Coordinates of C-alpha atoms in Angstrom, one line a residue:
M1 CA -1.0 23.8 -15.1
V2 CA 0.1 24.6 -11.6
C3 CA 0.2 21.4 -9.4
T4 CA -0.7 21.7 -5.7
L5 CA 0.3 19.2 -3.1
E6 CA -2.0 20.5 -0.3
N7 CA -2.8 18.0 2.5
L8 CA -0.3 15.4 1.2
R9 CA 1.9 13.7 3.8
L10 CA 5.2 12.5 2.3
V11 CA 8.3 10.6 3.3
L12 CA 11.7 11.3 1.6
A13 CA 14.3 8.6 1.3
D14 CA 17.7 9.6 0.0
D15 CA 21.2 9.1 1.5
H16 CA 22.2 12.7 0.8
A17 CA 21.0 15.2 3.4
V18 CA 21.4 18.1 1.1
V19 CA 19.2 16.4 -1.5
R20 CA 16.5 15.7 1.0
M21 CA 16.6 19.3 2.2
G22 CA 16.1 20.6 -1.4
F23 CA 13.2 18.2 -2.0
R24 CA 11.6 19.2 1.3
M25 CA 11.8 22.9 0.5
L26 CA 10.4 22.4 -3.0
L27 CA 7.6 20.0 -1.9
E28 CA 6.5 22.0 1.2
G29 CA 6.6 25.1 -0.9
A30 CA 3.9 23.4 -3.1
G31 CA 1.8 22.6 0.0
A32 CA 2.9 19.1 1.0
E33 CA 4.0 18.1 4.5
V34 CA 7.2 16.1 4.7
V35 CA 6.5 14.0 7.8
G36 CA 9.7 11.8 7.7
E37 CA 13.1 11.3 6.1
A38 CA 15.3 8.2 5.7
A39 CA 18.9 7.7 4.5
S40 CA 18.7 3.9 3.7
G41 CA 16.3 1.3 2.3
E42 CA 15.8 -0.2 5.8
A43 CA 15.1 3.2 7.3
A44 CA 12.6 4.0 4.5
L45 CA 10.6 0.9 5.3
A46 CA 10.6 1.7 9.0
E47 CA 9.5 5.3 8.4
F48 CA 6.7 4.2 6.0
A49 CA 5.4 1.7 8.5
R50 CA 5.5 4.2 11.3
L51 CA 4.0 7.2 9.4
Q52 CA 1.8 5.7 6.7
P53 CA 2.3 8.6 4.3
D54 CA 0.3 9.4 1.2
A55 CA 3.5 8.7 -0.9
L56 CA 7.1 7.7 -0.5
L57 CA 9.8 9.4 -2.6
M58 CA 12.8 7.0 -2.7
D59 CA 16.2 7.1 -4.3
V60 CA 17.3 3.9 -6.1
S61 CA 20.9 4.0 -4.9
M62 CA 21.1 4.0 -1.1
P63 CA 23.2 2.1 1.6
G64 CA 21.9 -1.2 2.8
I65 CA 19.4 -3.0 0.7
G66 CA 19.0 -0.1 -1.7
G67 CA 15.8 1.4 -3.1
L68 CA 14.8 -1.4 -5.5
A69 CA 15.0 -4.1 -2.8
A70 CA 13.2 -1.8 -0.3
L71 CA 10.5 -1.2 -2.9
E72 CA 10.0 -4.9 -3.3
R73 CA 9.8 -5.5 0.4
L74 CA 7.4 -2.6 0.9
L75 CA 5.0 -3.7 -1.8
A76 CA 5.1 -7.3 -0.5
H77 CA 3.6 -6.1 2.8
T78 CA 1.7 -3.0 1.6
P79 CA 0.6 -3.6 -2.1
D80 CA -1.2 -0.2 -2.3
A81 CA 1.8 1.9 -1.2
R82 CA 2.4 4.7 -3.6
V83 CA 6.1 5.0 -4.3
L84 CA 7.9 7.5 -6.6
M85 CA 11.4 6.2 -7.4
L86 CA 14.2 8.7 -8.1
S87 CA 17.6 8.2 -9.6
A88 CA 20.5 10.0 -11.2
H89 CA 21.2 7.0 -13.5
D90 CA 20.6 7.7 -17.1
D91 CA 19.8 4.2 -18.3
A92 CA 16.6 2.4 -19.1
Q93 CA 17.1 -0.8 -17.1
I94 CA 16.7 0.6 -13.6
P95 CA 13.5 2.4 -14.3
L96 CA 12.1 -0.7 -16.0
R97 CA 13.0 -2.8 -13.0
A98 CA 11.4 -0.2 -10.6
L99 CA 8.1 0.0 -12.6
R100 CA 8.0 -3.8 -13.0
A101 CA 8.4 -4.2 -9.3
G102 CA 5.4 -2.0 -8.7
A103 CA 6.6 1.6 -8.4
A104 CA 3.9 4.1 -9.1
G105 CA 6.3 6.4 -10.9
Y106 CA 9.9 7.0 -11.9
L107 CA 11.7 10.4 -12.2
S108 CA 15.3 11.3 -13.1
K109 CA 17.0 13.7 -10.6
R110 CA 18.0 15.7 -13.7
A111 CA 14.3 16.7 -14.1
Q112 CA 13.2 20.3 -13.6
P113 CA 11.8 21.1 -10.1
Q114 CA 8.2 21.6 -11.4
E115 CA 8.4 18.0 -12.8
L116 CA 9.0 16.6 -9.3
V117 CA 5.9 18.4 -8.0
R118 CA 3.9 17.1 -11.0
A119 CA 5.2 13.6 -10.4
V120 CA 4.3 13.6 -6.7
A121 CA 0.8 15.0 -7.4
Q122 CA 0.1 12.2 -9.9
V123 CA 1.5 9.4 -7.8
A124 CA -0.3 10.6 -4.6
R125 CA -3.6 10.5 -6.6
G126 CA -3.0 6.9 -7.5
Q127 CA -1.9 7.6 -11.1
R128 CA 1.2 6.3 -12.9
Y129 CA 4.0 8.7 -13.7
I130 CA 7.0 8.2 -16.0
D131 CA 9.6 10.8 -16.6
P132 CA 8.9 12.2 -20.1
E133 CA 12.6 12.4 -20.9
L134 CA 12.9 8.6 -20.2
A135 CA 9.7 7.5 -21.7
P136 CA 11.0 7.0 -25.3
R137 CA 14.0 4.9 -24.1
L138 CA 11.7 2.9 -21.8
A139 CA 9.5 2.1 -24.7
L140 CA 12.4 0.9 -26.8
A141 CA 13.8 -1.1 -24.0
R142 CA 10.5 -3.0 -23.6
F143 CA 11.1 -4.3 -27.1
G144 CA 14.6 -5.4 -26.4
G145 CA 17.5 -3.0 -26.3
G146 CA 20.2 -5.7 -26.2
D147 CA 21.0 -5.0 -22.6
P148 CA 22.6 -8.1 -21.1
A149 CA 21.0 -7.5 -17.7
E150 CA 17.6 -8.2 -19.2
A151 CA 18.5 -11.9 -19.0
L152 CA 18.5 -11.8 -15.2
T153 CA 15.7 -12.4 -12.7
E154 CA 14.8 -9.7 -10.3
R155 CA 16.8 -11.3 -7.5
E156 CA 19.8 -11.9 -9.8
F157 CA 19.7 -8.3 -11.0
A158 CA 19.8 -7.0 -7.4
V159 CA 22.8 -9.3 -6.6
F160 CA 24.5 -8.4 -9.9
L161 CA 24.3 -4.7 -9.1
Q162 CA 25.8 -5.1 -5.6
L163 CA 28.6 -7.4 -6.8
A164 CA 29.4 -5.1 -9.7
Q165 CA 29.8 -2.3 -7.2
G166 CA 32.5 -4.3 -5.5
R167 CA 30.7 -5.9 -2.6
S168 CA 31.7 -9.4 -1.5
V169 CA 29.4 -12.4 -1.6
N170 CA 29.2 -12.3 2.2
Q171 CA 28.3 -8.6 2.2
V172 CA 25.5 -9.2 -0.3
A173 CA 24.3 -12.2 1.6
S174 CA 24.1 -10.1 4.8
T175 CA 22.3 -7.2 3.1
H176 CA 19.7 -9.4 1.5
K177 CA 19.4 -11.8 4.4
L178 CA 20.5 -14.8 2.3
S179 CA 23.0 -17.5 2.9
A180 CA 26.4 -17.1 1.2
S181 CA 25.8 -20.3 -0.7
T182 CA 22.6 -18.9 -2.1
V183 CA 24.4 -15.7 -3.3
G184 CA 27.1 -18.0 -4.7
T185 CA 24.5 -19.8 -6.7
H186 CA 23.0 -16.5 -8.0
L187 CA 26.6 -15.4 -8.9
Y188 CA 27.1 -18.6 -10.9
H189 CA 23.9 -18.1 -12.9
I190 CA 24.7 -14.4 -13.4
K191 CA 28.1 -15.2 -14.8
Q192 CA 26.6 -17.9 -17.1
K193 CA 23.9 -15.6 -18.4
L194 CA 26.2 -12.6 -18.9
N195 CA 29.1 -14.6 -20.1
A196 CA 31.4 -13.1 -17.5
A197 CA 34.4 -14.8 -15.9
N198 CA 34.9 -12.7 -12.8
A199 CA 33.8 -9.7 -10.7
A200 CA 35.8 -7.3 -12.9
E201 CA 33.9 -8.4 -16.0
L202 CA 30.6 -8.0 -14.2
A203 CA 31.6 -4.4 -13.2
L204 CA 32.5 -3.7 -16.8
I205 CA 29.1 -5.0 -18.1
A206 CA 27.4 -2.8 -15.5
V207 CA 29.3 0.3 -16.6
R208 CA 28.7 -0.3 -20.3
S209 CA 25.0 -0.8 -19.6
G210 CA 24.9 2.5 -17.7
L211 CA 23.9 0.8 -14.4
I212 CA 26.9 2.1 -12.4
A213 CA 29.4 4.9 -12.9
L214 CA 33.1 4.6 -12.8

């Protein structure tokens, strides 16, 4: 079935300009109008508020607060926002987190171009969309896949990802508008739950779980 995106207004959020350009060409070729672009989580929130699009396509990994935290903030203020999350990560935890946070859909960047069009069409109509290649792993993960990150709260998971990527406690605190002591408390709980002694072990856990790449 050929999907059409006629009359849909979209905002694209991805920190790679060439990726945004490719998405724009594909989506506008299917009839949509890309009314705005953003290269960070904060910019995505600003563009959504300014333009009120039919749907927001947002990458998980971006500078600043990142896609997951931006999704959480957006839905806290606009619960009916339709957001399709995109990622190159090949694990089950990040899509699970995105869907639990309220994303309308999740698509891997490895998907075929027509799958992106299909996903946008469904999300913009208010339907849920899950990448068919990821769906079996997501189903298994819901029943417990042994991933250590499953023990973390949403806030702890966001802090864990940034610390595992090498950011300092002060940098994480600034990004999430938290005090350094609050981030330190989160870090203590994260280490306890994941049985990690230091930042290097947190990074190793994240790599083994497929959450970050070396």
